[in-house]
Coordinates of C-alpha atoms in Angstrom, one line a residue:
M30 CA -0.2 0.1 -0.1
R31 CA 1.2 3.6 -0.9
V32 CA 2.5 5.6 1.9
N33 CA 2.3 9.0 1.5
L34 CA 4.4 11.2 4.1
P35 CA 4.9 13.2 6.0
V36 CA 1.8 14.0 8.1
S37 CA 1.2 16.3 11.1
N38 CA -1.3 16.7 13.7
N39 CA -3.4 19.3 12.1
E40 CA -7.0 18.8 11.0
Y41 CA -8.0 21.1 8.2
D42 CA -11.2 22.0 8.5
F43 CA -13.7 23.0 5.6
P44 CA -17.5 23.7 5.0
A45 CA -20.4 21.5 6.0
D46 CA -22.5 22.4 2.9
E47 CA -19.3 21.9 0.3
L48 CA -19.6 18.4 -1.7
L49 CA -15.8 17.1 -3.0
M50 CA -16.6 15.1 -5.9
S51 CA -14.1 13.0 -7.9
T52 CA -14.2 10.6 -10.9
T53 CA -11.6 7.9 -11.4
D54 CA -11.1 4.8 -14.1
T55 CA -11.1 1.4 -12.8
K56 CA -7.6 1.6 -11.8
G57 CA -8.3 4.4 -9.6
V58 CA -6.8 7.1 -11.6
L59 CA -8.0 10.4 -11.5
T60 CA -10.0 11.9 -14.4
H61 CA -12.0 14.7 -12.8
C62 CA -12.4 16.3 -10.0
N63 CA -14.8 19.7 -8.6
A64 CA -12.5 23.3 -7.3
P65 CA -13.2 22.1 -3.6
F66 CA -12.2 18.9 -3.8
A67 CA -8.3 20.3 -5.3
R68 CA -8.6 23.2 -2.8
V69 CA -9.6 20.8 0.3
S70 CA -6.8 18.4 -0.9
G71 CA -4.1 21.1 -1.1
F72 CA -3.0 20.2 -4.6
T73 CA -3.7 21.6 -7.9
M74 CA -5.9 20.4 -10.4
E75 CA -2.9 19.7 -12.9
E76 CA -1.1 18.0 -9.9
L77 CA -4.2 15.6 -9.7
M78 CA -5.3 14.7 -13.0
G79 CA -3.8 11.8 -14.5
Q80 CA -2.3 10.7 -11.0
P81 CA -3.6 8.0 -9.0
H82 CA -6.6 8.7 -6.0
N83 CA -4.3 7.2 -3.4
M84 CA -2.0 10.2 -3.6
I85 CA -4.1 11.7 -0.8
R86 CA -4.5 8.6 1.1
H87 CA -3.1 9.0 5.0
P88 CA -1.4 6.4 6.7
D89 CA -3.7 6.2 9.3
M90 CA -6.2 4.5 7.5
P91 CA -6.2 0.3 8.0
P92 CA -5.8 -1.6 4.8
E93 CA -8.9 -3.5 5.2
A94 CA -11.3 -0.4 4.6
Y95 CA -9.7 0.4 1.0
K96 CA -9.9 -3.5 0.7
D97 CA -13.4 -3.6 1.6
M98 CA -14.2 -0.5 -1.0
W99 CA -12.8 -2.0 -3.9
S100 CA -14.3 -5.4 -3.3
T101 CA -17.8 -3.8 -3.2
I102 CA -17.5 -1.1 -6.1
G103 CA -15.8 -3.8 -8.3
R104 CA -19.1 -6.0 -7.9
G105 CA -21.2 -3.0 -9.1
R106 CA -22.3 -1.6 -5.9
S107 CA -22.0 1.4 -3.9
W108 CA -20.1 1.8 -0.9
T109 CA -20.4 4.3 1.8
G110 CA -17.7 4.7 4.6
F111 CA -15.4 7.1 6.6
V112 CA -12.3 7.9 5.5
K113 CA -9.3 10.3 6.5
N114 CA -7.4 11.9 4.1
R115 CA -3.8 13.1 4.1
R116 CA -3.4 17.1 2.3
K117 CA -0.3 17.9 0.4
N118 CA 1.2 19.8 3.4
G119 CA 0.8 16.7 5.6
D120 CA -2.3 18.1 7.2
F121 CA -5.6 15.6 7.1
Y122 CA -9.3 15.8 6.9
W123 CA -12.3 13.3 7.5
V124 CA -14.9 12.6 4.6
Q125 CA -17.7 10.5 4.4
A126 CA -17.1 9.2 1.0
H127 CA -20.1 7.8 -1.1
V128 CA -18.5 5.9 -4.0
T129 CA -20.9 4.8 -6.8
P130 CA -19.4 2.5 -9.9
I131 CA -20.4 4.3 -13.2
M132 CA -22.0 0.7 -15.3
R133 CA -21.8 0.5 -18.7
Q134 CA -23.3 -2.8 -20.0
G135 CA -23.1 -4.2 -16.8
K136 CA -19.6 -3.4 -16.1
P137 CA -17.9 -0.8 -14.3
V138 CA -16.0 1.6 -16.3
G139 CA -15.1 4.1 -13.6
Y140 CA -16.4 5.3 -10.2
L141 CA -18.0 8.8 -9.2
S142 CA -17.1 9.4 -5.4
V143 CA -19.2 12.3 -3.6
R144 CA -17.6 13.2 -0.2
T145 CA -19.3 15.3 2.5
K146 CA -18.1 16.4 5.7
P147 CA -19.0 14.1 8.9
T148 CA -19.9 15.4 11.9
R149 CA -17.7 15.0 15.1
E150 CA -19.4 12.4 16.8
Q151 CA -19.1 10.4 13.3
I152 CA -15.2 10.9 13.2
Q153 CA -15.0 9.9 17.1
A154 CA -16.8 6.5 16.3
A155 CA -14.6 6.1 12.7
E156 CA -11.0 6.6 14.8
A157 CA -12.4 4.2 17.6
L158 CA -13.6 1.5 15.0
Y159 CA -10.4 1.9 12.8
A160 CA -8.2 2.1 16.1
R161 CA -9.9 -1.4 17.2
V162 CA -9.3 -2.9 13.6
K163 CA -5.7 -2.1 13.6
Q164 CA -5.5 -3.6 17.4
E165 CA -7.2 -7.0 16.2
R166 CA -5.2 -7.3 12.9
E167 CA -1.8 -6.8 15.2
S168 CA -3.2 -9.4 17.6
G169 CA -4.6 -11.9 15.5
R170 CA -8.0 -12.1 16.9
Q171 CA -10.6 -10.4 15.0
T172 CA -14.2 -9.9 16.5
I173 CA -15.2 -7.6 13.8
V174 CA -14.9 -7.1 9.8
I175 CA -15.6 -3.8 7.7
H176 CA -17.9 -5.0 5.3
A177 CA -19.7 -2.4 2.3
G178 CA -18.8 0.3 4.5
G179 CA -20.0 -0.7 7.8
V180 CA -19.1 -3.0 10.6
R181 CA -19.7 -6.8 10.6
S182 CA -19.2 -8.9 14.0
T183 CA -17.3 -12.7 13.1
R184 CA -19.6 -13.7 16.1
V185 CA -22.5 -16.3 15.1
W186 CA -24.3 -15.2 18.4
D187 CA -23.8 -11.4 17.8
N188 CA -25.5 -11.9 14.0
V189 CA -28.3 -13.7 15.4
R190 CA -29.3 -11.2 17.9
K191 CA -29.1 -8.4 15.5
C192 CA -31.5 -10.2 13.3
Y193 CA -34.1 -10.2 16.3
R194 CA -33.3 -6.7 16.7
T195 CA -33.9 -5.5 13.2
G196 CA -35.1 -8.0 11.1
P197 CA -38.5 -7.3 9.7
T198 CA -39.6 -10.8 9.0
V199 CA -38.5 -12.2 12.5
R200 CA -40.0 -9.2 13.9
L201 CA -43.4 -10.2 12.0
A202 CA -42.8 -13.9 13.3
V203 CA -42.6 -12.5 16.8
M204 CA -45.8 -10.4 16.4
L205 CA -47.6 -13.2 15.0
L206 CA -46.6 -15.6 18.0
P207 CA -49.2 -14.5 20.3
L208 CA -51.6 -15.1 17.5
M209 CA -50.5 -18.8 17.5
L210 CA -50.7 -19.7 21.3
V211 CA -54.1 -17.7 21.4
S212 CA -55.1 -20.2 18.8
L213 CA -53.9 -23.2 20.6
V214 CA -55.5 -22.0 23.9
P215 CA -59.5 -23.8 23.4
G216 CA -57.2 -27.3 22.5
W217 CA -55.7 -26.8 26.3
M218 CA -58.7 -26.4 27.7
G219 CA -60.6 -29.0 25.9
W220 CA -63.6 -26.6 24.2
N221 CA -64.5 -28.3 21.1
D222 CA -68.3 -26.2 21.0
G223 CA -68.9 -22.9 19.4
T224 CA -67.4 -20.8 22.1
A225 CA -64.2 -22.3 21.0
M226 CA -64.5 -21.5 17.7
A227 CA -65.4 -18.0 18.1
L228 CA -62.6 -17.3 20.6
Q229 CA -60.2 -18.5 18.1
T230 CA -61.6 -16.1 15.1
L231 CA -61.8 -13.3 17.6
A232 CA -58.4 -14.0 18.6
W233 CA -57.0 -14.1 15.3
L234 CA -59.0 -11.2 13.9
V235 CA -57.5 -9.1 16.9
T236 CA -53.7 -10.2 16.5
A237 CA -53.8 -9.8 12.8
G238 CA -55.1 -6.4 13.1
L239 CA -52.5 -5.9 15.4
V240 CA -50.0 -7.2 13.5
L241 CA -51.0 -5.6 10.1
A242 CA -51.3 -2.1 12.1
R243 CA -47.8 -2.4 13.7
Y244 CA -46.3 -3.3 10.4
H245 CA -48.4 -0.9 8.1
A246 CA -46.5 1.7 11.0
S247 CA -43.2 0.6 10.3
M248 CA -44.0 0.9 6.7
T249 CA -46.1 4.1 6.1
L250 CA -43.4 6.3 8.0
P251 CA -40.6 5.2 5.8
I252 CA -43.0 5.1 2.6
R253 CA -44.0 8.8 3.5
S254 CA -40.4 9.7 4.5
L255 CA -39.0 8.1 1.0
R256 CA -42.3 10.1 -1.2
R257 CA -41.4 13.1 0.4
L258 CA -37.5 12.8 -0.7
L259 CA -38.7 11.9 -4.2
N260 CA -40.8 14.7 -4.7
G261 CA -38.4 17.0 -3.7
M262 CA -36.0 15.4 -6.2
A263 CA -38.8 15.4 -8.4
A264 CA -39.3 19.2 -7.8
G265 CA -35.4 20.0 -8.2
D266 CA -34.8 20.4 -4.5
L267 CA -31.7 18.5 -4.1
T268 CA -31.2 19.8 -0.5
H269 CA -34.4 18.0 1.4
H270 CA -32.9 15.4 4.1
E271 CA -34.8 12.5 5.3
P272 CA -33.9 10.4 8.5
T273 CA -31.7 7.4 7.3
L274 CA -33.4 4.2 7.5
P275 CA -31.3 0.8 9.0
M276 CA -30.3 -1.0 6.2
T277 CA -32.1 -4.1 7.9
H278 CA -35.5 -2.4 6.6
V279 CA -37.1 -3.7 4.2
L280 CA -37.0 -0.1 2.5
G281 CA -33.6 0.7 3.5
K282 CA -31.4 0.0 0.8
V283 CA -34.0 1.6 -1.3
M284 CA -33.8 5.0 0.7
A285 CA -30.1 4.6 1.1
R286 CA -29.9 4.2 -2.8
V287 CA -32.3 7.4 -3.5
Q288 CA -30.2 9.0 -0.8
R289 CA -27.2 8.8 -2.5
L290 CA -28.5 9.1 -6.1
Q291 CA -30.0 12.5 -4.5
L292 CA -25.9 13.2 -3.0
N293 CA -24.5 12.6 -6.6
I294 CA -27.1 14.7 -8.5
R295 CA -26.7 17.4 -6.4
A296 CA -22.9 17.0 -6.4
V297 CA -23.0 17.1 -10.6
V298 CA -25.8 19.7 -10.2
G299 CA -23.5 21.8 -8.2
D300 CA -20.5 21.3 -10.0
A301 CA -22.1 22.0 -13.3
M302 CA -23.0 25.7 -11.7
E303 CA -20.1 26.4 -10.4
E304 CA -18.6 25.9 -14.2
M305 CA -21.9 27.7 -15.5
E306 CA -21.0 30.7 -13.4
R307 CA -17.1 30.4 -14.4
F308 CA -18.1 30.1 -17.9
S309 CA -20.4 33.0 -17.7
S310 CA -17.9 35.0 -16.4
I311 CA -15.1 33.8 -18.6
S312 CA -18.0 34.0 -21.7
A313 CA -18.3 37.9 -20.2
E314 CA -14.4 38.7 -20.4
I315 CA -14.2 37.1 -23.8
A316 CA -16.9 39.4 -25.3
Q317 CA -15.3 42.4 -23.4
S318 CA -12.1 41.5 -24.7
A319 CA -13.6 40.8 -28.0
Q320 CA -15.3 44.1 -28.2
D321 CA -12.0 45.5 -26.7
L322 CA -10.1 44.1 -29.5
S323 CA -12.3 45.3 -32.3
G324 CA -12.0 48.7 -31.0
R325 CA -8.2 48.4 -31.2
A326 CA -8.1 46.6 -34.7
E327 CA -10.5 49.5 -36.0
S328 CA -8.5 52.1 -34.1
Q329 CA -4.9 50.6 -35.5
A330 CA -6.6 50.3 -39.0
S331 CA -6.9 54.0 -39.0
S332 CA -3.2 54.4 -37.8
L333 CA -2.1 52.3 -40.5
E334 CA -3.9 54.2 -43.2
E335 CA -2.3 57.0 -41.8
S336 CA 1.0 55.1 -41.5
A337 CA 0.5 54.1 -45.4
A338 CA -0.3 57.7 -46.4
A339 CA 3.0 59.1 -44.6
M340 CA 5.2 56.0 -46.2
E341 CA 3.9 57.2 -49.6
Q342 CA 4.8 60.9 -48.8
M343 CA 8.1 59.7 -47.6
S344 CA 8.5 57.3 -50.5
S345 CA 8.1 60.5 -52.6
T346 CA 10.5 62.4 -50.6
V347 CA 13.3 60.3 -50.5
E348 CA 13.0 59.6 -54.3
N349 CA 13.0 63.4 -55.0
S350 CA 16.0 63.4 -52.3
N351 CA 17.9 60.3 -54.8
E352 CA 17.0 62.2 -57.9
A353 CA 19.0 65.7 -56.1
A354 CA 21.7 63.5 -54.6
Q355 CA 22.2 62.1 -58.5
K356 CA 22.1 65.6 -59.6
V357 CA 24.8 66.7 -56.9
L358 CA 26.6 63.6 -57.8
R359 CA 27.1 64.4 -61.2
E360 CA 27.9 68.2 -60.4
S361 CA 30.3 66.9 -58.1
Q362 CA 31.9 65.0 -60.8
H363 CA 32.0 67.7 -63.0
S364 CA 33.8 69.7 -60.4
A365 CA 36.2 67.4 -59.7
D366 CA 37.0 67.0 -63.4
L367 CA 37.4 71.2 -63.4
A368 CA 39.7 70.6 -60.6
R369 CA 41.9 68.1 -62.0
Q370 CA 42.4 70.4 -65.3
G371 CA 43.0 73.3 -62.8
G372 CA 45.5 71.2 -61.1
D373 CA 46.9 70.3 -64.5
A374 CA 47.0 73.6 -65.8
V375 CA 49.0 75.2 -62.6
T376 CA 51.4 71.8 -62.8
D377 CA 51.9 73.1 -66.5
V378 CA 52.6 76.6 -65.6
G379 CA 54.9 75.4 -62.8
Q380 CA 56.8 74.0 -65.7
V381 CA 57.2 77.2 -67.4
V382 CA 58.2 79.2 -64.5
Q383 CA 61.2 76.5 -63.8
S384 CA 62.0 77.1 -67.6
I385 CA 61.8 80.7 -67.4
E386 CA 64.1 80.4 -64.1
Q387 CA 66.9 77.8 -65.9
S388 CA 66.8 81.0 -68.4
S389 CA 67.2 83.5 -66.0
R390 CA 70.0 81.7 -64.6
K391 CA 71.9 81.2 -67.9
M392 CA 71.3 85.0 -68.9
G393 CA 73.0 85.8 -65.3
Q394 CA 75.7 83.5 -66.8
I395 CA 75.7 85.5 -69.7
I396 CA 75.9 88.7 -68.1
S397 CA 78.6 87.7 -65.9
T398 CA 80.6 86.6 -69.2
I399 CA 80.0 90.4 -70.8
E400 CA 81.1 91.9 -67.6
G401 CA 84.2 89.9 -67.8
I402 CA 84.5 91.0 -71.4
A403 CA 84.2 94.5 -70.4
F404 CA 87.0 94.5 -67.6
Q405 CA 89.5 93.0 -70.0
T406 CA 88.3 95.6 -72.5
N407 CA 88.7 98.5 -70.0
I408 CA 92.6 96.8 -69.1
L409 CA 93.3 96.5 -72.7
A410 CA 92.3 100.1 -73.4
L411 CA 94.6 101.2 -70.3
N412 CA 97.4 99.3 -71.7
A413 CA 96.8 100.9 -75.0
A414 CA 96.8 104.5 -73.6
V415 CA 99.9 104.0 -71.6
E416 CA 101.6 102.9 -74.7
A417 CA 100.3 105.6 -77.1
A418 CA 101.7 107.6 -74.4
R419 CA 105.3 106.5 -74.8
A420 CA 104.8 106.7 -78.4
G421 CA 104.0 110.6 -78.1
E422 CA 102.6 112.4 -81.3
Q423 CA 102.5 109.1 -83.4
G424 CA 100.5 107.4 -80.9
R425 CA 97.6 110.5 -79.9
G426 CA 95.1 108.6 -82.3
F427 CA 95.4 105.5 -80.9
A428 CA 95.2 107.2 -77.5
V429 CA 91.8 108.8 -78.6
V430 CA 90.4 105.0 -79.6
A431 CA 91.6 103.3 -76.5
S432 CA 89.8 106.4 -74.6
E433 CA 86.6 105.5 -76.5
V434 CA 87.2 101.8 -76.1
R435 CA 87.3 102.3 -72.2
S436 CA 84.4 104.6 -72.2
L437 CA 82.8 102.0 -74.1
A438 CA 83.9 99.1 -72.0
Q439 CA 83.0 100.9 -68.6
R440 CA 79.4 101.6 -70.1
S441 CA 78.9 98.2 -71.3
S442 CA 80.0 97.1 -67.4
E443 CA 77.4 99.2 -66.0
A444 CA 74.5 98.5 -68.6
A445 CA 75.7 94.4 -67.6
K446 CA 75.3 95.3 -63.7
E447 CA 71.7 97.0 -64.5
I448 CA 70.9 94.0 -66.8
Q449 CA 72.5 91.5 -63.6
S450 CA 70.2 93.5 -61.0
L451 CA 67.1 93.4 -63.4
I452 CA 67.8 89.6 -63.7
G453 CA 68.2 89.2 -60.0
E454 CA 64.8 90.7 -59.2
S455 CA 63.0 88.6 -61.8
A456 CA 64.8 85.3 -60.6
T457 CA 63.9 86.2 -57.0
N458 CA 59.9 87.4 -58.4
I459 CA 60.3 83.7 -60.4
E460 CA 61.4 82.1 -57.4
R461 CA 58.8 83.1 -55.3
G462 CA 56.0 82.7 -58.0
A463 CA 57.6 79.2 -58.1
R464 CA 56.6 78.5 -54.9
L465 CA 53.4 80.5 -54.9
M466 CA 52.4 78.0 -58.0
Q467 CA 53.8 75.0 -56.3
S468 CA 51.8 75.7 -52.9
A469 CA 48.5 76.8 -55.7
S470 CA 49.5 73.2 -57.1
Q471 CA 49.3 71.4 -53.7
T472 CA 46.2 73.2 -52.6
I473 CA 44.6 72.6 -56.2
G474 CA 45.7 68.8 -55.1
Q475 CA 44.1 68.7 -51.8
V476 CA 41.1 70.5 -53.6
V477 CA 40.6 67.7 -56.3
E478 CA 41.3 64.7 -53.5
S479 CA 38.7 66.7 -51.5
V480 CA 36.2 66.8 -54.0
T481 CA 37.1 63.1 -55.1
H482 CA 36.3 62.4 -51.8
V483 CA 33.1 63.9 -51.5
N484 CA 32.6 62.9 -54.8
A485 CA 32.7 59.5 -53.5
L486 CA 30.4 59.9 -50.2
M487 CA 27.9 61.2 -52.9
G488 CA 28.0 58.1 -54.8
Q489 CA 27.6 56.2 -51.3
M490 CA 24.6 58.7 -50.3
G491 CA 23.1 58.0 -53.9
V492 CA 23.7 53.9 -53.0
A493 CA 22.1 54.7 -49.6
A494 CA 19.0 56.6 -50.9
R495 CA 18.4 53.9 -53.4
E496 CA 18.3 51.3 -50.7
Q497 CA 16.5 53.6 -48.7
A498 CA 13.9 54.0 -51.2
D499 CA 13.8 50.1 -51.9
G500 CA 13.8 49.8 -48.0
I501 CA 10.8 52.4 -47.7
S502 CA 9.1 50.4 -50.9
Q503 CA 9.3 47.0 -48.7
V504 CA 8.0 49.1 -45.7
N505 CA 5.0 50.4 -47.7
E506 CA 4.1 47.5 -49.1
A507 CA 4.3 45.3 -45.8
V508 CA 2.4 48.4 -44.1
T509 CA -0.6 48.0 -46.8
L510 CA -0.2 44.2 -46.2
L511 CA -0.9 44.9 -42.7
D512 CA -3.7 47.1 -43.0
R513 CA -5.7 44.3 -45.1
D514 CA -4.6 42.0 -42.3
T515 CA -6.0 44.6 -39.3
Q516 CA -9.2 45.3 -41.2
Q517 CA -9.8 41.3 -41.5
N518 CA -8.8 41.1 -37.6
A519 CA -10.9 43.5 -37.1
A520 CA -13.9 41.9 -38.9
L521 CA -12.8 38.6 -36.9
A522 CA -13.1 40.4 -33.6
E523 CA -16.1 41.5 -34.5
Q524 CA -17.6 38.4 -35.2
S525 CA -16.0 37.0 -32.1
A526 CA -17.4 39.2 -30.1
A527 CA -20.8 38.3 -31.5
S528 CA -20.2 34.7 -30.7
S529 CA -19.2 35.8 -27.5
R530 CA -22.2 37.5 -27.0
A531 CA -24.3 34.3 -28.2
M532 CA -22.2 32.1 -26.0
S533 CA -23.1 34.3 -23.0
D534 CA -26.5 34.1 -23.9
S535 CA -26.4 30.3 -24.2
A536 CA -24.5 30.0 -20.7
A537 CA -27.4 32.3 -19.3
V538 CA -30.4 30.0 -20.7
L539 CA -28.3 27.1 -19.1
G540 CA -27.7 28.9 -16.0
R541 CA -31.3 29.6 -15.8
T542 CA -32.2 25.7 -16.7
L543 CA -29.9 24.8 -13.7
E544 CA -31.7 27.4 -11.4
V545 CA -34.5 24.7 -11.2
F546 CA -32.4 22.4 -8.9
R547 CA -31.6 23.5 -5.5
V548 CA -28.1 22.6 -4.0
D549 CA -27.7 25.2 -1.2

């Protein structure tokens, strides 16, 4: 037997009007339970479903009780008994269990168990009974056994006394005994005339009347009680209570079965009412959610229409930006070409300036040569003048020529110096212009490089603009599809809201139908 541990000494109390209902298959696996059953057991619905029912078994319960239960319900009979169960946290609670087989084609296919809260006296009696069963099992001497949820003595005399106390047939026989004795009196007295016959007849009539009156009284009250119970059930009142008859009474088993039927119907209808209330609440929430969803879907559809229009406008703007970027790219390429041409022209000018600078250097060299010639000519003129002075009168003409030559040499030297000065200034200006041209060439080169970089950036911007245009086009298509889907969702939400309202109406009708039954 499964032993569930740990256990505590804390008893869990639950309302007396609650019915704990569950169903199992023929192997004891839970297939359904109501909310009170789950709450009292301490487990959740998910933890209970598909698990063996003995997961709530308490170790204090004697195995004989469960053996008797399975033996009884396995034969297709109902079983009623007191059971101590264990909660998930180890606490315990007592129930009076009413187990009824679910029959299909004469065979049990499952079991319906409805549990009620027992009284404190019933709990104390059950504790004493189970303690006695355990004690007798351990001692090996059993005087009582659990049978059909009740107690049966193993002693023959106890069973005989029980029959005398409660058996209707025995009671009838006891009531007829005086009639038999009276009928024997005339024979004992030796009466053989009409007086004896009249006395016997009178005795028979009186005794029979008393017996019938007693038997009628013993049957009328239970029948009336049973009729009141059935009338209440027929009127939908599942709370009507009648005293329980002894099982030995001729109507005791009938009353017990009707009461068990009332209890089962009360549990099923009560569970259905609770589920119907929950179903109505859920259907109302679904209807409200569907209504909210429909409103949000319509609002979203309107927003998507505005988004689609904005996306179209953005697409047009991006297209214009793309065209402007392409135009700027073309202008940038043209500027780059012009900058390169300007750079080439500056380079050519620089080369020309370098050629002029080289020519100026050559001219300076030539001027230096002229100055040297003028200097030598001047020296030769001086020498000629000296020689002419020595020659006297014959050299006077030569002296005049030498003087003119010396004067010409001096003017040539002065002119050469002026030219040298001009060439020096020109060389300085040319050198300065060459440096400026070189700087301008470098600047133009940087401009060309910058324009080339800008051109590359504009190319990238153009590619990015095209990709952005493609992306916006795809987003626009997606927004269009989303707008269509949103409109469809809005229609579906409206249909769902209508279905929820219809379901809520159906739940209300079913709830009004179940209101015929009274369960509390």
